[in-house]
Short mmCIF file of C-alpha atoms and ligand atoms in Angstrom, two decimals:
data_model
loop_
_atom_site.label_atom_id
_atom_site.label_comp_id
_atom_site.label_asym_id
_atom_site.label_seq_id
_atom_site.Cartn_x
_atom_site.Cartn_y
_atom_site.Cartn_z
CA MET O 1 -14.94 17.33 2.76
CA SER O 2 -17.87 14.77 2.12
CA GLU O 3 -18.67 13.18 -1.01
CA HIS O 4 -22.31 11.88 -1.46
CA ARG O 5 -23.18 9.25 -3.99
CA LYS O 6 -26.80 6.94 -4.07
CA VAL O 7 -24.21 3.61 -4.68
CA ILE O 8 -20.52 2.57 -3.76
CA VAL O 9 -19.13 -0.29 -4.15
CA ILE O 10 -16.29 -1.44 -2.20
CA GLY O 11 -13.77 -3.91 -4.18
CA SER O 12 -12.82 -4.30 -7.81
CA GLY O 13 -12.68 -7.75 -8.93
CA PRO O 14 -15.24 -9.54 -11.03
CA ALA O 15 -17.62 -9.26 -8.58
CA GLY O 16 -17.28 -5.18 -7.65
CA ASN O 17 -17.05 -4.55 -11.69
CA THR O 18 -19.58 -6.31 -12.69
CA ALA O 19 -21.83 -4.96 -10.40
CA ALA O 20 -20.49 -1.28 -10.99
CA LEU O 21 -21.46 -2.32 -14.99
CA TYR O 22 -25.45 -2.71 -13.81
CA THR O 23 -25.52 0.20 -11.19
CA ALA O 24 -24.45 2.08 -13.95
CA ARG O 25 -26.40 0.88 -16.61
CA ALA O 26 -29.54 1.79 -14.04
CA GLY O 27 -28.48 5.38 -13.99
CA LEU O 28 -26.98 5.49 -10.44
CA LYS O 29 -23.59 6.73 -11.48
CA PRO O 30 -21.79 4.44 -8.21
CA LEU O 31 -18.50 5.14 -7.24
CA VAL O 32 -16.17 2.44 -6.55
CA LEU O 33 -13.76 2.13 -4.35
CA ALA O 34 -10.99 0.28 -6.13
CA GLY O 35 -7.59 -0.38 -3.98
CA PHE O 36 -9.44 -2.34 -0.96
CA GLY O 37 -8.82 -6.48 -2.46
CA ALA O 38 -6.20 -9.31 -2.42
CA GLY O 39 -3.16 -6.65 -1.00
CA GLY O 40 -2.21 -5.92 -4.59
CA PRO O 41 -3.36 -3.87 -7.40
CA PRO O 42 -7.13 -3.22 -8.16
CA GLY O 43 -8.72 -5.81 -9.75
CA GLY O 44 -9.05 -8.47 -7.16
CA GLN O 45 -7.23 -12.44 -6.96
CA LEU O 46 -6.99 -11.90 -10.70
CA MET O 47 -4.50 -10.18 -11.01
CA LEU O 48 -2.20 -12.27 -9.35
CA THR O 49 -3.29 -15.02 -12.95
CA THR O 50 -1.75 -15.60 -15.49
CA GLU O 51 -4.87 -17.01 -18.40
CA ILE O 52 -8.18 -17.22 -17.60
CA GLU O 53 -9.80 -20.09 -19.32
CA ASN O 54 -12.97 -20.99 -17.93
CA PHE O 55 -14.33 -17.25 -18.44
CA PRO O 56 -16.97 -18.04 -20.95
CA GLY O 57 -16.38 -16.22 -23.61
CA PHE O 58 -13.29 -16.32 -24.32
CA PRO O 59 -12.40 -19.41 -26.73
CA SER O 60 -8.71 -19.95 -28.32
CA GLY O 61 -6.42 -19.72 -25.18
CA GLY O 62 -8.65 -17.54 -22.40
CA ILE O 63 -8.21 -14.16 -21.69
CA SER O 64 -5.41 -12.59 -19.01
CA GLY O 65 -6.26 -11.61 -15.38
CA PRO O 66 -5.22 -8.15 -15.93
CA GLU O 67 -6.95 -7.90 -19.18
CA LEU O 68 -9.96 -9.12 -17.84
CA MET O 69 -10.45 -6.71 -14.74
CA GLY O 70 -9.36 -3.94 -17.40
CA ARG O 71 -12.16 -4.71 -19.91
CA MET O 72 -14.66 -4.89 -17.11
CA ARG O 73 -13.73 -1.88 -15.68
CA GLN O 74 -13.29 0.18 -19.14
CA GLN O 75 -16.80 -1.31 -19.92
CA ALA O 76 -18.42 -0.15 -16.73
CA MET O 77 -16.70 3.55 -16.82
CA ASP O 78 -18.21 3.76 -20.49
CA PHE O 79 -21.68 3.71 -18.73
CA GLY O 80 -20.78 6.33 -16.21
CA ALA O 81 -19.20 4.47 -13.35
CA GLU O 82 -16.65 5.95 -11.39
CA PHE O 83 -13.34 4.79 -10.42
CA LYS O 84 -10.75 5.26 -7.76
CA ASP O 85 -7.61 3.18 -6.37
CA VAL O 86 -7.79 4.28 -2.60
CA ASP O 87 -8.10 1.79 -0.12
CA VAL O 88 -10.84 2.31 2.63
CA SER O 89 -10.04 2.40 6.08
CA ARG O 90 -12.96 2.55 7.86
CA VAL O 91 -16.89 2.59 7.80
CA GLU O 92 -19.67 3.14 9.44
CA LEU O 93 -22.94 1.24 8.35
CA LYS O 94 -24.94 1.80 11.38
CA GLN O 95 -26.19 5.42 10.30
CA SER O 96 -27.74 6.44 7.64
CA PRO O 97 -26.16 7.38 5.09
CA PHE O 98 -23.14 5.05 4.94
CA ALA O 99 -20.57 6.84 5.74
CA ILE O 100 -17.31 5.18 4.53
CA TRP O 101 -13.65 6.91 4.69
CA VAL O 102 -10.41 7.23 2.81
CA ASP O 103 -7.75 8.05 5.24
CA ASP O 104 -9.33 11.88 6.29
CA THR O 105 -12.09 12.10 3.12
CA GLN O 106 -15.45 10.98 3.88
CA TYR O 107 -18.18 9.82 1.49
CA THR O 108 -21.69 8.72 1.71
CA ALA O 109 -24.10 6.28 0.22
CA ASP O 110 -27.52 5.41 0.42
CA ALA O 111 -26.52 2.13 -0.58
CA VAL O 112 -23.40 0.12 -0.77
CA ILE O 113 -21.77 -3.00 -2.29
CA ILE O 114 -19.51 -4.60 -0.46
CA SER O 115 -17.19 -7.05 -3.19
CA THR O 116 -13.53 -6.92 -0.82
CA GLY O 117 -13.33 -10.51 -1.85
CA ALA O 118 -11.27 -12.94 -0.09
CA ARG O 119 -7.06 -13.86 -0.39
CA SER O 120 -5.12 -16.41 -0.54
CA ARG O 121 -3.53 -17.85 2.87
CA LEU O 122 0.44 -17.67 2.50
CA LEU O 123 2.76 -19.85 4.24
CA GLY O 124 4.84 -16.46 4.72
CA ILE O 125 7.96 -17.33 3.69
CA ASP O 126 10.71 -16.27 1.26
CA GLY O 127 8.23 -13.13 0.31
CA GLU O 128 6.28 -15.51 -2.67
CA GLU O 129 3.10 -12.99 -3.58
CA LYS O 130 5.95 -12.25 -6.22
CA LEU O 131 6.24 -16.22 -6.78
CA ILE O 132 2.75 -16.41 -7.29
CA ALA O 133 1.75 -17.56 -10.99
CA ARG O 134 5.67 -18.27 -11.29
CA GLY O 135 5.01 -22.12 -10.58
CA LEU O 136 3.30 -21.29 -7.41
CA HIS O 137 -0.68 -21.07 -7.29
CA THR O 138 -3.23 -20.37 -4.91
CA CYS O 139 -5.79 -21.85 -7.28
CA ALA O 140 -6.06 -25.42 -8.82
CA THR O 141 -9.26 -24.93 -11.26
CA CYS O 142 -7.69 -22.34 -12.21
CA ASP O 143 -3.87 -22.97 -13.03
CA GLY O 144 -4.11 -27.05 -13.22
CA ALA O 145 -4.63 -27.07 -16.47
CA PHE O 146 -0.89 -25.47 -17.15
CA TYR O 147 0.15 -29.11 -15.84
CA ARG O 148 -0.38 -31.33 -18.23
CA ASN O 149 1.82 -34.78 -17.56
CA LYS O 150 4.57 -32.52 -14.73
CA LYS O 151 4.45 -33.27 -11.30
CA MET O 152 2.51 -31.03 -8.86
CA ILE O 153 2.98 -30.59 -5.30
CA VAL O 154 -0.33 -29.37 -3.28
CA ILE O 155 0.57 -28.00 0.33
CA GLY O 156 -2.79 -27.88 2.61
CA GLY O 157 -4.45 -30.70 5.07
CA GLY O 158 -7.67 -30.03 4.80
CA ASP O 159 -10.54 -29.82 2.08
CA THR O 160 -8.68 -27.37 -0.36
CA ALA O 161 -5.61 -29.35 -0.32
CA MET O 162 -8.08 -33.24 -0.91
CA GLU O 163 -10.16 -31.39 -4.09
CA GLU O 164 -7.54 -29.67 -5.88
CA ALA O 165 -5.36 -32.33 -5.12
CA THR O 166 -7.59 -34.88 -6.95
CA PHE O 167 -8.55 -32.04 -8.99
CA LEU O 168 -4.88 -31.61 -10.23
CA THR O 169 -4.77 -35.94 -11.19
CA ARG O 170 -6.81 -34.99 -14.59
CA PHE O 171 -3.60 -32.74 -15.77
CA GLY O 172 -0.39 -34.67 -13.90
CA ASP O 173 0.99 -36.67 -10.67
CA VAL O 174 0.39 -34.81 -7.28
CA ASN O 175 3.04 -34.58 -4.02
CA LEU O 176 0.46 -33.33 -1.20
CA VAL O 177 2.72 -32.29 1.36
CA HIS O 178 0.59 -31.98 5.06
CA ARG O 179 2.59 -30.43 8.02
CA ARG O 180 0.83 -33.23 9.91
CA GLU O 181 -0.80 -36.94 9.87
CA GLU O 182 -3.50 -36.22 10.85
CA PHE O 183 -6.06 -33.97 8.30
CA ARG O 184 -8.38 -31.19 9.07
CA ALA O 185 -10.25 -32.44 6.07
CA SER O 186 -13.74 -34.58 6.19
CA LYS O 187 -13.45 -38.41 5.68
CA THR O 188 -15.17 -38.36 2.52
CA MET O 189 -12.68 -35.76 0.77
CA LEU O 190 -9.81 -37.45 2.37
CA GLU O 191 -10.56 -41.02 1.45
CA ARG O 192 -11.34 -40.12 -2.13
CA ALA O 193 -7.75 -38.58 -2.49
CA ARG O 194 -6.35 -41.51 -0.39
CA LYS O 195 -7.56 -44.06 -3.10
CA ASN O 196 -5.97 -42.32 -6.13
CA PRO O 197 -3.49 -44.08 -7.37
CA LYS O 198 -1.75 -40.09 -9.24
CA ILE O 199 -1.66 -38.78 -5.48
CA THR O 200 1.31 -39.27 -3.48
CA TRP O 201 1.37 -38.42 -0.14
CA THR O 202 4.80 -36.83 2.29
CA LEU O 203 3.51 -35.78 5.37
CA ASN O 204 5.13 -34.27 9.01
CA GLU O 205 6.85 -31.33 6.34
CA GLN O 206 6.69 -27.97 6.95
CA PRO O 207 7.55 -25.49 3.87
CA LEU O 208 11.56 -23.53 5.38
CA GLU O 209 11.31 -22.36 1.64
CA TYR O 210 10.84 -22.43 -2.24
CA LEU O 211 13.57 -23.80 -4.88
CA LYS O 212 13.46 -21.79 -8.01
CA ARG O 213 15.10 -22.10 -11.14
CA GLU O 214 17.12 -19.73 -12.78
CA ASN O 215 14.56 -18.04 -14.35
CA GLY O 216 13.08 -17.53 -10.50
CA THR O 217 10.27 -19.65 -11.41
CA VAL O 218 9.79 -22.67 -8.01
CA CYS O 219 10.04 -26.55 -8.98
CA GLY O 220 10.00 -26.97 -5.49
CA ILE O 221 9.91 -26.90 -1.34
CA LYS O 222 11.94 -27.22 0.66
CA ALA O 223 10.70 -28.42 4.03
CA ARG O 224 11.93 -29.89 7.60
CA ASN O 225 10.69 -33.06 9.16
CA THR O 226 9.34 -32.17 12.36
CA LYS O 227 9.76 -35.34 13.69
CA SER O 228 13.19 -36.15 12.45
CA GLY O 229 14.26 -33.07 12.16
CA GLN O 230 15.75 -33.57 8.81
CA VAL O 231 15.61 -30.87 5.50
CA THR O 232 14.53 -32.11 2.62
CA ASP O 233 14.29 -30.72 -1.04
CA ILE O 234 11.21 -31.89 -2.12
CA LYS O 235 10.50 -31.07 -6.31
CA ALA O 236 8.05 -30.56 -8.66
CA ASP O 237 7.37 -28.66 -11.67
CA GLY O 238 4.63 -26.48 -9.96
CA VAL O 239 3.05 -25.65 -6.11
CA PHE O 240 -0.35 -25.73 -5.69
CA LEU O 241 -1.08 -23.67 -1.58
CA ALA O 242 -4.25 -24.46 -0.03
CA ILE O 243 -4.03 -23.52 3.14
CA GLY O 244 -6.77 -21.69 3.31
CA HIS O 245 -8.34 -18.20 2.08
CA ILE O 246 -9.28 -15.35 4.30
CA PRO O 247 -11.92 -13.03 3.58
CA ASN O 248 -11.27 -9.31 3.60
CA THR O 249 -13.82 -9.00 6.17
CA ASP O 250 -11.70 -6.68 8.97
CA LEU O 251 -13.55 -3.17 7.90
CA PHE O 252 -16.69 -4.88 8.40
CA LYS O 253 -16.09 -6.51 12.12
CA GLY O 254 -18.51 -5.37 14.63
CA GLN O 255 -21.32 -3.95 12.12
CA LEU O 256 -21.85 -7.18 9.23
CA LYS O 257 -23.26 -10.25 11.26
CA MET O 258 -20.10 -12.34 9.96
CA HIS O 259 -19.91 -16.58 9.67
CA ASP O 260 -17.21 -18.03 12.50
CA ASN O 261 -14.83 -18.32 9.38
CA GLY O 262 -15.26 -14.39 8.12
CA TYR O 263 -16.90 -14.77 5.27
CA LEU O 264 -20.12 -12.19 5.87
CA VAL O 265 -23.70 -14.03 5.54
CA THR O 266 -26.11 -12.64 3.41
CA GLY O 267 -29.64 -13.53 2.26
CA HIS O 268 -32.83 -14.63 4.03
CA GLU O 269 -30.10 -15.92 6.87
CA ALA O 270 -28.90 -11.90 6.90
CA GLY O 271 -32.57 -10.68 7.48
CA GLY O 272 -33.17 -10.27 4.16
CA PRO O 273 -35.67 -11.64 1.45
CA THR O 274 -36.86 -15.07 1.39
CA GLY O 275 -37.63 -17.24 -1.44
CA HIS O 276 -34.89 -16.31 -3.58
CA PRO O 277 -30.67 -15.94 -3.69
CA ASN O 278 -29.95 -13.26 -2.45
CA THR O 279 -27.24 -10.26 -1.46
CA TYR O 280 -28.23 -8.45 1.35
CA THR O 281 -26.71 -7.72 4.63
CA SER O 282 -27.61 -7.98 7.97
CA VAL O 283 -27.56 -4.18 6.89
CA HIS O 284 -30.64 -3.16 4.96
CA GLY O 285 -29.21 -1.18 2.48
CA VAL O 286 -25.52 -3.30 2.29
CA PHE O 287 -25.32 -5.79 -0.03
CA ALA O 288 -22.62 -8.07 -0.54
CA CYS O 289 -21.57 -10.08 -3.21
CA GLY O 290 -18.04 -12.38 -4.62
CA ASP O 291 -15.66 -14.23 -2.61
CA VAL O 292 -16.31 -12.04 0.82
CA GLN O 293 -19.35 -14.34 0.67
CA ASP O 294 -19.11 -17.23 -0.79
CA HIS O 295 -16.52 -19.32 0.76
CA THR O 296 -17.55 -22.35 -1.93
CA TYR O 297 -17.76 -21.68 -5.19
CA ARG O 298 -15.18 -18.70 -5.56
CA GLN O 299 -15.07 -18.51 -8.81
CA ALA O 300 -15.15 -15.25 -11.09
CA ILE O 301 -17.46 -15.84 -13.19
CA THR O 302 -20.01 -16.82 -9.84
CA ALA O 303 -18.14 -13.88 -7.86
CA ALA O 304 -19.29 -11.45 -11.75
CA GLY O 305 -23.32 -13.75 -10.90
CA THR O 306 -23.65 -11.92 -7.45
CA GLY O 307 -22.36 -8.96 -8.52
CA CYS O 308 -25.54 -8.27 -10.85
CA MET O 309 -27.33 -10.24 -8.03
CA ALA O 310 -25.96 -7.02 -5.49
CA ALA O 311 -26.12 -4.09 -8.12
CA ILE O 312 -30.08 -5.75 -9.04
CA ASP O 313 -31.02 -5.96 -5.35
CA ALA O 314 -29.31 -2.10 -4.46
CA GLU O 315 -31.54 -0.80 -7.32
CA ARG O 316 -34.48 -1.85 -5.60
CA TRP O 317 -34.09 -1.63 -2.25
CA LEU O 318 -33.46 2.12 -3.47
CA ALA O 319 -36.09 2.61 -5.78
CA GLU O 320 -38.97 1.30 -2.95
CA ARG O 321 -37.43 3.95 -1.02
CA GLU O 322 -38.10 6.74 -3.40
P1 NDP T 1 -8.74 -25.89 6.68
O1 NDP T 1 -8.36 -24.35 7.30
O2 NDP T 1 -9.40 -26.35 6.50
O3 NDP T 1 -7.57 -26.26 5.89
C1 NDP T 1 -6.05 -25.82 6.12
C2 NDP T 1 -4.35 -27.03 6.41
O4 NDP T 1 -3.98 -26.13 5.88
C3 NDP T 1 -4.37 -27.27 7.56
O5 NDP T 1 -4.57 -28.86 7.05
C4 NDP T 1 -3.58 -26.98 7.39
O6 NDP T 1 -2.65 -27.66 8.60
C5 NDP T 1 -3.07 -25.73 6.59
N1 NDP T 1 -1.90 -25.30 7.14
C6 NDP T 1 -2.43 -23.76 7.56
N2 NDP T 1 -1.46 -23.15 7.50
C7 NDP T 1 -0.21 -23.71 7.34
C8 NDP T 1 1.18 -23.14 7.51
N3 NDP T 1 1.75 -22.46 7.73
N4 NDP T 1 2.42 -24.28 6.75
C9 NDP T 1 1.28 -25.85 6.54
N5 NDP T 1 -0.06 -25.56 6.49
C10 NDP T 1 -0.92 -25.28 6.69
O7 NDP T 1 -8.68 -24.89 5.64
P2 NDP T 1 -9.63 -25.57 3.87
O8 NDP T 1 -9.65 -24.20 2.35
O9 NDP T 1 -8.88 -26.27 3.31
O10 NDP T 1 -11.25 -24.89 3.96
C11 NDP T 1 -11.85 -23.80 4.49
C12 NDP T 1 -13.15 -24.20 4.84
O11 NDP T 1 -13.53 -24.83 3.25
C13 NDP T 1 -13.65 -25.50 5.49
O12 NDP T 1 -14.90 -25.11 6.71
C14 NDP T 1 -13.94 -27.07 4.42
O13 NDP T 1 -14.39 -28.36 5.06
C15 NDP T 1 -14.32 -26.09 3.50
N6 NDP T 1 -14.37 -26.92 1.95
C16 NDP T 1 -15.41 -27.88 1.59
C17 NDP T 1 -14.97 -28.07 0.55
C18 NDP T 1 -16.78 -29.28 0.18
O14 NDP T 1 -17.08 -29.92 0.72
N7 NDP T 1 -16.64 -29.76 -1.19
C19 NDP T 1 -13.96 -27.86 -0.23
C20 NDP T 1 -12.89 -27.05 -0.21
C21 NDP T 1 -12.90 -26.35 1.40
P3 NDP T 1 -2.97 -28.12 9.75
O15 NDP T 1 -4.20 -29.15 9.76
O16 NDP T 1 -1.59 -28.55 10.32
O17 NDP T 1 -3.70 -26.62 11.01
#
């Protein structure tokens, strides 16, 4: 069984939903294969957050992640986008039309927009997926403001940990917990954090499990000192993980050009048009937007912005071929 579409969007976070809205309004009747994403429900990483206070247009308290994603999806559907909550199992991008499988069902498309996002690396302890947004966080920019005048733990020793720890000192005190004494972070960012009097440093500590309040929310970590072997409770009001992100690009290995860190290469570096930013991947007709191709900004609003770009790129590319 095979169904053909002009445009298929893979992924339904802010990038995919925006790409769906724009391609739907352009009359391209996109099919959105929505289920591939942060390992959670369709809608991507924002389904794992609570209030979003930094998406423009929602004053007086913001909007919840699931509600924003639900609204974006509805808006795209209002213009004719079709959503299927399924995980893509395989793609074949070296043929025309492109082929996409969901188990045994095959779809073909003239253009594909990839918006499969990225997921935060987790420690892999304690069933932690269920603790996210319950005292455990993976994005300081998103959730830091909930910890005004509170104590926070940041786990990690890379640039993200330094950046997030420094950012979080706007709100309260930060205890940076890292498993070694050496840092992967760049010298500049490490120095900047080191000079910050609101950051304390707890080194050589490997987290073992989360400490929890009676209501199940996270209030610290139990960690083992890698030198002495001693196990201690490190308490705080909330814990931020900053141990890296993993782009959801396994599906495209060997088919699309990727950076060493697994993110998709887009724009003129991928063989797209020169002279302006664009969402072309190394296969013409396949476009990528959102966190799957962005390890720098990683914000809902930037993902939505590139989703819009991908839709316009796809629409123009299709029009040129017709
Ligand atoms: P990194 O991979 O650089 O660092 C991850 C950190 O998490 C490491 O210190 C690592 O420890 C630690 N870690 C990983 N797994 C575990 C674990 N299971 N338990 C405890 N600790 C763990 O990721 P980042 O997100 O920090 O950075 C990714 C890329 O993005 C880098 O290239 C970085 O330079 C870039 N970046 C740039 C920024 C900027 O320029 N403004 C801001 C943020 C990121 P260990 O060192 O022991 O392996």
